[in-house]
Short mmCIF file of C-alpha atoms and ligand atoms in Angstrom, two decimals:
data_model
loop_
_atom_site.label_atom_id
_atom_site.label_comp_id
_atom_site.label_asym_id
_atom_site.label_seq_id
_atom_site.Cartn_x
_atom_site.Cartn_y
_atom_site.Cartn_z
CA MET A 176 -28.38 9.38 -14.35
CA GLY A 177 -28.10 5.89 -12.96
CA TYR A 178 -25.31 5.33 -10.48
CA GLN A 179 -22.87 2.49 -11.00
CA SER A 180 -21.06 1.21 -7.96
CA ASN A 181 -17.35 0.48 -7.92
CA ARG A 182 -18.15 -3.22 -7.75
CA GLU A 183 -20.28 -3.05 -10.89
CA LEU A 184 -17.67 -1.04 -12.76
CA ASN A 185 -14.99 -3.47 -11.66
CA GLY A 186 -17.19 -6.36 -12.76
CA LYS A 187 -17.60 -4.83 -16.21
CA ARG A 188 -13.88 -4.34 -16.57
CA LEU A 189 -13.35 -7.94 -15.68
CA GLY A 190 -15.99 -8.96 -18.17
CA LYS A 191 -18.09 -10.34 -15.34
CA ARG A 192 -21.08 -8.08 -14.88
CA LEU A 193 -22.39 -8.47 -11.37
CA ASP A 194 -26.13 -8.58 -10.95
CA MET A 195 -26.99 -5.57 -8.78
CA THR A 196 -29.84 -4.36 -10.99
CA TRP A 197 -32.39 -5.02 -8.26
CA ILE A 198 -31.06 -2.01 -6.35
CA GLU A 199 -29.38 0.24 -8.96
CA GLY A 200 -31.33 3.30 -10.02
CA ARG A 201 -34.15 2.79 -7.53
CA PHE A 202 -33.24 5.74 -5.36
CA GLU A 203 -32.99 9.52 -5.82
CA GLU A 204 -29.81 11.13 -7.05
CA ASN A 205 -27.10 11.59 -4.41
CA VAL A 206 -27.87 8.20 -2.89
CA ILE A 207 -24.94 5.85 -3.34
CA THR A 208 -25.24 2.11 -3.12
CA THR A 209 -22.19 -0.04 -2.61
CA THR A 210 -21.04 -3.00 -0.61
CA MET A 211 -19.63 -2.95 2.91
CA GLU A 212 -16.44 -4.46 1.54
CA ASP A 213 -15.93 -1.70 -1.04
CA ALA A 214 -16.71 0.98 1.53
CA MET A 215 -14.21 -0.45 4.03
CA ASN A 216 -11.51 -0.86 1.40
CA TRP A 217 -12.13 2.67 0.09
CA GLY A 218 -11.82 4.02 3.62
CA GLN A 219 -8.59 2.21 4.31
CA GLN A 220 -6.91 2.97 1.00
CA SER A 221 -7.73 6.65 1.47
CA SER A 222 -6.30 6.91 4.97
CA ILE A 223 -3.06 4.93 5.04
CA TRP A 224 -0.96 6.00 8.02
CA PRO A 225 2.77 5.39 7.49
CA MET A 226 5.15 5.01 10.39
CA THR A 227 7.68 7.78 11.06
CA PHE A 228 10.71 5.70 10.37
CA GLY A 229 13.84 6.20 8.29
CA LEU A 230 17.18 4.37 8.26
CA ALA A 231 19.48 6.20 5.83
CA CYS A 232 19.62 8.53 2.81
CA CYS A 233 16.43 7.16 1.20
CA ALA A 234 14.55 8.63 4.15
CA ILE A 235 15.39 12.12 2.84
CA GLU A 236 13.47 11.29 -0.35
CA MET A 237 10.63 9.96 1.79
CA MET A 238 10.56 13.26 3.68
CA ALA A 239 10.53 15.13 0.36
CA THR A 240 7.52 13.03 -0.64
CA GLY A 241 5.72 14.31 2.43
CA ALA A 242 6.63 17.95 1.77
CA SER A 243 4.58 20.45 -0.20
CA LYS A 244 5.94 19.81 -3.72
CA TYR A 245 5.00 16.12 -3.86
CA ASP A 246 2.36 16.25 -1.13
CA ILE A 247 1.66 12.68 -0.09
CA ASP A 248 -1.40 14.07 1.69
CA ARG A 249 -3.18 14.03 -1.68
CA PHE A 250 -3.43 10.27 -1.19
CA GLY A 251 -4.59 10.55 2.41
CA ALA A 252 -1.26 9.11 3.53
CA GLY A 253 0.36 12.18 5.07
CA ALA A 254 -0.31 11.39 8.71
CA PHE A 255 3.05 9.86 9.63
CA ARG A 256 2.59 8.27 13.04
CA ALA A 257 5.22 8.29 15.74
CA THR A 258 4.24 4.88 17.06
CA PRO A 259 3.82 1.55 15.22
CA ARG A 260 0.57 0.92 17.07
CA GLN A 261 -1.14 3.68 15.07
CA ALA A 262 0.48 2.88 11.72
CA ASP A 263 -0.54 0.48 8.96
CA LEU A 264 2.25 1.16 6.46
CA MET A 265 5.96 0.64 7.06
CA ILE A 266 8.17 2.36 4.48
CA VAL A 267 11.60 0.85 5.02
CA ALA A 268 13.68 3.74 3.69
CA GLY A 269 17.41 3.13 3.90
CA THR A 270 20.11 0.59 4.57
CA VAL A 271 19.02 -2.20 6.93
CA THR A 272 21.98 -3.34 8.99
CA TYR A 273 22.00 -6.61 10.91
CA LYS A 274 22.01 -4.58 14.10
CA MET A 275 18.83 -2.79 13.02
CA ALA A 276 17.05 -5.82 11.56
CA SER A 277 15.65 -7.09 14.86
CA ARG A 278 14.32 -3.58 15.62
CA VAL A 279 12.62 -3.43 12.21
CA ARG A 280 10.99 -6.78 12.92
CA ARG A 281 9.83 -5.68 16.35
CA LEU A 282 8.31 -2.47 14.97
CA TYR A 283 6.52 -4.49 12.26
CA GLU A 284 5.05 -6.85 14.82
CA GLN A 285 3.76 -3.92 16.88
CA MET A 286 1.84 -2.43 13.94
CA ALA A 287 -1.92 -2.78 13.64
CA ASP A 288 -3.41 -5.31 11.18
CA PRO A 289 -3.96 -5.20 8.25
CA LYS A 290 -0.49 -3.79 7.61
CA TYR A 291 1.68 -3.26 4.55
CA VAL A 292 5.39 -2.82 3.84
CA ILE A 293 7.17 -0.85 1.10
CA ALA A 294 10.85 -1.64 0.56
CA MET A 295 12.24 1.70 -0.63
CA GLY A 296 15.62 1.88 -2.35
CA ALA A 297 18.28 -0.50 -3.59
CA CYS A 298 19.72 -1.09 -0.10
CA THR A 299 16.37 -2.20 1.27
CA VAL A 300 15.39 -4.22 -1.79
CA GLY A 301 18.57 -6.30 -1.97
CA GLY A 302 21.59 -4.76 -0.24
CA GLY A 303 22.27 -2.13 -2.92
CA PRO A 304 25.83 -0.79 -3.07
CA TYR A 305 26.66 -2.89 0.00
CA PHE A 306 25.67 -6.17 -1.63
CA LYS A 307 29.21 -7.43 -2.23
CA TYR A 308 31.34 -6.01 0.56
CA GLY A 309 28.81 -4.80 3.12
CA TYR A 310 29.24 -7.56 5.68
CA HIS A 311 26.98 -5.61 8.06
CA VAL A 312 24.03 -5.09 5.65
CA VAL A 313 20.96 -7.33 5.30
CA LYS A 314 20.64 -8.39 1.64
CA GLY A 315 16.99 -7.48 1.32
CA VAL A 316 14.54 -6.48 4.02
CA ASP A 317 12.20 -9.25 2.84
CA LEU A 318 14.46 -11.53 4.88
CA VAL A 319 13.16 -9.68 7.94
CA VAL A 320 9.56 -8.61 7.21
CA PRO A 321 7.07 -9.52 4.42
CA VAL A 322 7.33 -6.89 1.67
CA ASP A 323 4.29 -5.90 -0.40
CA VAL A 324 5.84 -3.43 -2.84
CA TYR A 325 9.45 -2.91 -3.92
CA VAL A 326 10.54 0.57 -5.04
CA PRO A 327 14.01 0.32 -6.64
CA GLY A 328 16.51 3.16 -7.12
CA CYS A 329 19.40 4.75 -5.27
CA PRO A 330 17.60 6.71 -4.07
CA PRO A 331 14.16 6.40 -5.66
CA ARG A 332 12.60 9.75 -6.49
CA PRO A 333 9.47 10.86 -4.63
CA GLU A 334 7.38 10.05 -7.72
CA ALA A 335 8.58 6.43 -7.46
CA LEU A 336 7.54 6.24 -3.82
CA LEU A 337 4.13 7.66 -4.71
CA GLU A 338 3.83 5.00 -7.41
CA GLY A 339 4.61 2.38 -4.75
CA LEU A 340 1.96 3.89 -2.50
CA MET A 341 -0.60 3.60 -5.31
CA ARG A 342 0.27 -0.06 -5.73
CA ILE A 343 -0.40 -0.54 -2.01
CA GLN A 344 -3.77 1.16 -2.58
CA ASP A 345 -4.39 -1.36 -5.38
CA LYS A 346 -3.79 -4.20 -2.95
CA ILE A 347 -6.21 -2.71 -0.44
CA LYS A 348 -8.81 -2.04 -3.16
CA ALA A 349 -8.74 -5.68 -4.25
CA ARG A 350 -8.90 -7.05 -0.71
CA LYS A 351 -11.69 -9.57 -0.18
CA ILE A 352 -12.79 -9.28 3.40
CA THR A 353 -15.69 -11.68 3.09
CA LYS A 354 -14.08 -14.41 1.01
CA GLY A 355 -11.42 -15.80 3.30
CA GLU A 356 -7.94 -15.95 1.90
CA GLN A 357 -6.80 -12.83 0.08
CA LYS A 358 -5.78 -13.21 -3.56
CA LEU A 359 -2.92 -11.07 -4.78
CA PRO A 360 -3.95 -8.42 -7.31
CA ILE A 361 -2.09 -7.86 -10.57
CA PRO A 362 -0.85 -4.24 -10.50
CA HIS A 363 -1.35 -2.20 -13.64
CA HIS A 364 0.04 1.16 -14.68
CA SER A 365 -3.45 2.54 -15.10
CA GLY A 366 -3.76 2.29 -11.34
CA TYR A 367 -6.40 -0.41 -11.67
CA SER A 368 -5.73 -3.88 -10.37
CA ALA A 369 -7.50 -7.08 -11.29
CA LEU A 370 -7.59 -10.20 -9.18
CA ASN A 371 -5.55 -13.12 -10.43
CA VAL A 372 -8.52 -15.48 -10.87
S1 LIG B 11 19.58 2.93 -1.81
FE1 LIG B 11 21.11 4.57 -2.09
S2 LIG B 11 20.08 6.42 -1.30
FE2 LIG B 11 18.95 4.63 -0.49
S3 LIG B 11 19.83 4.20 1.52
FE3 LIG B 11 20.92 2.94 0.00
S4 LIG B 11 22.74 4.14 -0.57
FE4 LIG B 11 21.27 5.56 0.41
#
């Protein structure tokens, strides 16, 4: 049976069949052909390392996501790192106070590139229950660090955080290492993301 690489399948879905026929089907079974870009993206999306980092009650849901019932390890993202230098995903889980904001920024800057941020919970997304009277709360962590995926809820359930993680995987899958500036993918509930071209 002829093997079809991810790139070719993606090309078909986009209605743009890529010409890789010169190499497809020329080798024995069990030999996989793909591009360096796809292989690197596949490796990174399957081994996201989040930072061990929680600010308030949403962090309890994040911990539940890492426990056995929801098992974030299924996505290769269970290795929570205790230092930003070994992490490439920041899950901002909880209320960001003005006092904490500069620490969040510093931790973000110490993370390895390429890095991603999930804003988890209503407090982090836009101030949440503290929006009106919480003089001490930042009204959205995107005022402090660039956010890739927003997960609303107070608190969001572990399934919602896993959905956010899959959207981060979509972004990594659609990353174009060789073509300069990265285009933002359009997330889709099927888990597949197409480039906005
Ligand atoms: S969004 Fe709700 S659960 Fe999450 S930190 Fe704020 S108050 Fe707590």
